[in-house]
PDB file of C-alpha atoms in Angstrom:
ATOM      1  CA  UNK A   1      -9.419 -13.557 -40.199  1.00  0.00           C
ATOM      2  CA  UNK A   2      -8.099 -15.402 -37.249  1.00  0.00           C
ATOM      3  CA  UNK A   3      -7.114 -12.140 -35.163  1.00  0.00           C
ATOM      4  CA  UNK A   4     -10.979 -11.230 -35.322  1.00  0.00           C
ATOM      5  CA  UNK A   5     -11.813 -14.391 -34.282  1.00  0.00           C
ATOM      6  CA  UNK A   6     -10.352 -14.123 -30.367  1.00  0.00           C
ATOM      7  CA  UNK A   7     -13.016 -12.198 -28.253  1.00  0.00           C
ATOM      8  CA  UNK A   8     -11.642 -10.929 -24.525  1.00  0.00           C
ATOM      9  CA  UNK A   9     -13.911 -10.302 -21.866  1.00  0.00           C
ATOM     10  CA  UNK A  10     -12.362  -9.508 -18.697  1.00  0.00           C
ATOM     11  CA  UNK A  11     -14.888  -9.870 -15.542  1.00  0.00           C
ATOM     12  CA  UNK A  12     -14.599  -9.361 -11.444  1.00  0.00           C
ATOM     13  CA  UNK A  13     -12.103  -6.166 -12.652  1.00  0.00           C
ATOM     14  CA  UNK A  14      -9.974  -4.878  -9.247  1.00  0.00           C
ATOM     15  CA  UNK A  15      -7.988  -2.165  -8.474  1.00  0.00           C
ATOM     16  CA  UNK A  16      -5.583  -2.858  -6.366  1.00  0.00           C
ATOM     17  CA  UNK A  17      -3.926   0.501  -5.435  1.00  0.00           C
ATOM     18  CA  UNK A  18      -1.597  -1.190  -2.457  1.00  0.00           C
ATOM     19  CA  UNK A  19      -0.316  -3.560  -5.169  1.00  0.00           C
ATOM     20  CA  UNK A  20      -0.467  -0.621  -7.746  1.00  0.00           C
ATOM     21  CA  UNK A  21      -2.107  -3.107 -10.339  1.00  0.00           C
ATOM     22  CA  UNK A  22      -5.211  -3.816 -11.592  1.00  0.00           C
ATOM     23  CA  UNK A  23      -6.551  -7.229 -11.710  1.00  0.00           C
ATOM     24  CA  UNK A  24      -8.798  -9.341 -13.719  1.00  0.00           C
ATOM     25  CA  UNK A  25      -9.941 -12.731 -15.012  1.00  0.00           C
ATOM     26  CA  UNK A  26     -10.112 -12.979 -18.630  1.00  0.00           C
ATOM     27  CA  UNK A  27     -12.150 -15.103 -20.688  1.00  0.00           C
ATOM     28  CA  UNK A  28     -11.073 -15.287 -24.109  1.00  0.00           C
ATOM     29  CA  UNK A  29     -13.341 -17.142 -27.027  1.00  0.00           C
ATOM     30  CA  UNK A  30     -10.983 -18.340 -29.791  1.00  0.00           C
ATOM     31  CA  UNK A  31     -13.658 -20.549 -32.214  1.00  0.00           C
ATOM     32  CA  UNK A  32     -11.714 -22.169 -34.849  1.00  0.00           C
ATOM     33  CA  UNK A  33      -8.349 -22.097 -33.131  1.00  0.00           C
ATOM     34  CA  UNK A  34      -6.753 -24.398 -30.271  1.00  0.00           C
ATOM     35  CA  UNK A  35      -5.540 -21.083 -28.195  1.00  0.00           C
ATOM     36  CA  UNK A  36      -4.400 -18.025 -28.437  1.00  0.00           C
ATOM     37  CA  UNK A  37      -0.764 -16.999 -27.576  1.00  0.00           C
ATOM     38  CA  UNK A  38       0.300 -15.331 -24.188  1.00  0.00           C
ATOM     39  CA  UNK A  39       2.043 -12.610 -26.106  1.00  0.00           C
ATOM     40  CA  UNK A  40      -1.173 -11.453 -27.777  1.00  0.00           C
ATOM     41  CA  UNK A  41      -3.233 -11.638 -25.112  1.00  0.00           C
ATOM     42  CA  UNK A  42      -0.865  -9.518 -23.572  1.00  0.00           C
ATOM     43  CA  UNK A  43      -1.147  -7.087 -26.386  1.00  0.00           C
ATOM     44  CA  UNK A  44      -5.289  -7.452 -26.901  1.00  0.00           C
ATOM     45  CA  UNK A  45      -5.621  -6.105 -22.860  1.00  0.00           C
ATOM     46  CA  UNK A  46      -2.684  -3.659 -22.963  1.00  0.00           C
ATOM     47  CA  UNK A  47      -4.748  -1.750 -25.794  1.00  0.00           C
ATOM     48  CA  UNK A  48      -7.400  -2.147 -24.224  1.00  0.00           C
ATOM     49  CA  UNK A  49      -6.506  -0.942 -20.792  1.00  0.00           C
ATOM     50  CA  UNK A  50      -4.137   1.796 -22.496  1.00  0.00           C
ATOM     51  CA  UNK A  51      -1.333   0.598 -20.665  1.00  0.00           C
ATOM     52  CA  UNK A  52       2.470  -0.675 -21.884  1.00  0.00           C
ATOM     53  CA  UNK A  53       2.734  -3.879 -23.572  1.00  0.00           C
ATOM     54  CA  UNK A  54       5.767  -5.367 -20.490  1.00  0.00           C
ATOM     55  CA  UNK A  55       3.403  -4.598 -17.445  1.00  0.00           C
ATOM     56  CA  UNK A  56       0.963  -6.793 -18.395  1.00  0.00           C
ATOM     57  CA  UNK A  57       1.319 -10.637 -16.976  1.00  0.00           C
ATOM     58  CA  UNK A  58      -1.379 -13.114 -18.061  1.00  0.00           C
ATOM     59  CA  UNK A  59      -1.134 -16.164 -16.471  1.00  0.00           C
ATOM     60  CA  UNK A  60      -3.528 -19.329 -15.444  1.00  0.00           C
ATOM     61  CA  UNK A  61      -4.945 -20.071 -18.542  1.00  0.00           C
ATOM     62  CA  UNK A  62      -7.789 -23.187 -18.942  1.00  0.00           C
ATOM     63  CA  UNK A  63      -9.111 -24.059 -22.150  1.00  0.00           C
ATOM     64  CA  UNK A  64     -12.530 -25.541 -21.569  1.00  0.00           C
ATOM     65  CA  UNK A  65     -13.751 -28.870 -22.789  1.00  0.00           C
ATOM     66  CA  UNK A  66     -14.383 -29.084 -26.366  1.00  0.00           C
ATOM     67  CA  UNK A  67     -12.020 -25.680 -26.924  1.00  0.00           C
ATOM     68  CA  UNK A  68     -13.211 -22.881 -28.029  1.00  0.00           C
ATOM     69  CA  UNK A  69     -13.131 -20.755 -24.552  1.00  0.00           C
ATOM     70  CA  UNK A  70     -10.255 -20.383 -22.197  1.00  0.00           C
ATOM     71  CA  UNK A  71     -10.082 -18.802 -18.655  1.00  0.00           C
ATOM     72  CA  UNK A  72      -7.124 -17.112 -17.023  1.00  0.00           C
ATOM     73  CA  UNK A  73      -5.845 -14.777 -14.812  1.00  0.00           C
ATOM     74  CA  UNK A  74      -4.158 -11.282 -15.961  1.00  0.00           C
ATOM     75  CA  UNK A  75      -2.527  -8.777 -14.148  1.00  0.00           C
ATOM     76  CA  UNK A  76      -1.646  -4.900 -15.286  1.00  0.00           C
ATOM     77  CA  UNK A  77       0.931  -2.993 -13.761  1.00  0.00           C
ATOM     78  CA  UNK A  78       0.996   1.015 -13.487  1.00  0.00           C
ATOM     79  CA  UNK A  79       4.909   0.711 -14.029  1.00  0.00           C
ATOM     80  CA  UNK A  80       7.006  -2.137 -14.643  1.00  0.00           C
ATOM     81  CA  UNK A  81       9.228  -1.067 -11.555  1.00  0.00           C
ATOM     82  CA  UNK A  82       6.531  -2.071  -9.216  1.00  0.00           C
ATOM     83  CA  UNK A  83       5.939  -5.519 -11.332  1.00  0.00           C
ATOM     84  CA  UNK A  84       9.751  -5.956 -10.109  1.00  0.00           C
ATOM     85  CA  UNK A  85       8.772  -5.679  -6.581  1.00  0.00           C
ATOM     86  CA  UNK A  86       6.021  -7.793  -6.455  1.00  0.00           C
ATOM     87  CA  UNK A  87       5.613 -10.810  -8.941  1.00  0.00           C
ATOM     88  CA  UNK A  88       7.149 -14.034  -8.431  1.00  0.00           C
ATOM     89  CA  UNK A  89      10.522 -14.419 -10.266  1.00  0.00           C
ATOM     90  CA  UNK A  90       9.208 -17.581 -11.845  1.00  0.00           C
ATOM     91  CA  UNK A  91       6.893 -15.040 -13.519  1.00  0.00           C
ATOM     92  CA  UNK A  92       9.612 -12.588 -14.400  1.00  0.00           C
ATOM     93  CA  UNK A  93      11.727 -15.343 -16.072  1.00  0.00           C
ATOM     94  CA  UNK A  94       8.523 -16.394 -18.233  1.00  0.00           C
ATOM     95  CA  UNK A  95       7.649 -12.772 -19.273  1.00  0.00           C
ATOM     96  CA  UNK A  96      11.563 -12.014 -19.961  1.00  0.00           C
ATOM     97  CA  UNK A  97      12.423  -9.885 -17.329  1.00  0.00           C
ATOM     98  CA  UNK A  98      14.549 -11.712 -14.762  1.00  0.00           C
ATOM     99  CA  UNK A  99      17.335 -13.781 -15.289  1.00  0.00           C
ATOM    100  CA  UNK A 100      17.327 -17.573 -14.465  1.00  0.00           C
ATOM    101  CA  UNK A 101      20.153 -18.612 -12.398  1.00  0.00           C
ATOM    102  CA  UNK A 102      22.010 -21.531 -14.043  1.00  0.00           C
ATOM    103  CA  UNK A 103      23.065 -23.980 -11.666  1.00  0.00           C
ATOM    104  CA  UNK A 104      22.716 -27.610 -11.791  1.00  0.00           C
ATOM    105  CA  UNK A 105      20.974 -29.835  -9.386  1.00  0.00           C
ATOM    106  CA  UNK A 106      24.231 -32.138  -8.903  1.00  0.00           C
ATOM    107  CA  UNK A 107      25.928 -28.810  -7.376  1.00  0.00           C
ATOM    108  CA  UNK A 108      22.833 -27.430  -5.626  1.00  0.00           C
ATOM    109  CA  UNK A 109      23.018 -31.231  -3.924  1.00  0.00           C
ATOM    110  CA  UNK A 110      26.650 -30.808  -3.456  1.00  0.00           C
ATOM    111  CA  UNK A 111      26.160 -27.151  -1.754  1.00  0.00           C
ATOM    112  CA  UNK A 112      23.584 -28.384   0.304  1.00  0.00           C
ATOM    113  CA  UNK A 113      25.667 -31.691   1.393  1.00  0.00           C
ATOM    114  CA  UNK A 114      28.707 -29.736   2.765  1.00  0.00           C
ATOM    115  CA  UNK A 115      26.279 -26.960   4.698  1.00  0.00           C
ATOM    116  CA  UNK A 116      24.948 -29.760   6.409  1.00  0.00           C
ATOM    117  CA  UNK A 117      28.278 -30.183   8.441  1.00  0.00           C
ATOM    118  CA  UNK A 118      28.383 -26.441   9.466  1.00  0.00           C
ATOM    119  CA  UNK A 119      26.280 -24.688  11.987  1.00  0.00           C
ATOM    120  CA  UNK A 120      25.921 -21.121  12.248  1.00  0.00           C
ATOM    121  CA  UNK A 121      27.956 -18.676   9.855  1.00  0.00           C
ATOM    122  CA  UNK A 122      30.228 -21.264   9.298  1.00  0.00           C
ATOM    123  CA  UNK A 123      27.450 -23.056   7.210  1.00  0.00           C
ATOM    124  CA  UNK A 124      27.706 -20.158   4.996  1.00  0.00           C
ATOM    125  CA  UNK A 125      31.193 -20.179   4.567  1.00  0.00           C
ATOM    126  CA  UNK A 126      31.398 -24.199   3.804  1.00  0.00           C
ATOM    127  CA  UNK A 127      28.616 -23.440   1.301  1.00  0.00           C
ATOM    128  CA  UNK A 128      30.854 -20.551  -0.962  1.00  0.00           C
ATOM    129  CA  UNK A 129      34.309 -22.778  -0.193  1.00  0.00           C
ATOM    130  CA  UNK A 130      33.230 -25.285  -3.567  1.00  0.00           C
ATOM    131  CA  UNK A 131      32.611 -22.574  -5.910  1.00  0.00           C
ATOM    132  CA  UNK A 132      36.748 -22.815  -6.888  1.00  0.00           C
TER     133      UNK A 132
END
């Protein structure tokens, strides 16, 4: 009942062949329900645009006043090779590709605090000397 409830219209559709993507906004009404996932928008516009389920990136998502209707941003790749080259890594940590590098902001601080005494390659150097 729910899944027939969430209706996706997609408008101002681009190809964008030096990107090799194509490119939409999607409106998505969702009566009765406060949103609707990322995941199965993901899988609604996939179907729809016959493509695979891990090139598609949906992102930007508004839910308008009184719910109902949200507005977002979605992007389909031809492969997920060139989604790799060209989205964000913030984006490929969210969608489960990349990995998120775990350092804390105490040693980022640290780093940073014993470059600053370096110029040149030497700053490098100091920077890779802490990681004992």
């Amino acid at each position: 009942m729910a899944d027939n409830a969430v209706t996706i219209r997609t408008r101002k559709f681009l190809t964008n062949r030096l990107l090799n993507r194509k490119q939409m906004i999607v409106d998505v009404l969702h009566p009765g329900r406060p949103n609707v996932s990322h995941k199965e928008l993901g899988d609604r516009l996939s179907k729809l645009y016959k493509s695979s389920e891990d090139c598609v990136f949906t992102f930007g998502f508004r839910t308008a006043f009184g719910g109902g209707k949200s507005t977002g941003f979605a992007l389909i790749y031809d492969s997920l090779d060139e989604a790799k080259k060209v989205e964000p890594k913030y984006r490929l940590i969210r969608h489960g590709i990349g990995a998120k590098g775990i350092i804390s902001s105490k040693q980022r601080k640290e780093r940073k605090n014993r470059a600053k005494k370096f110029r040149g390659t030497k700053k490098a150097k100091a920077a890779t000397a802490g990681k004992k």
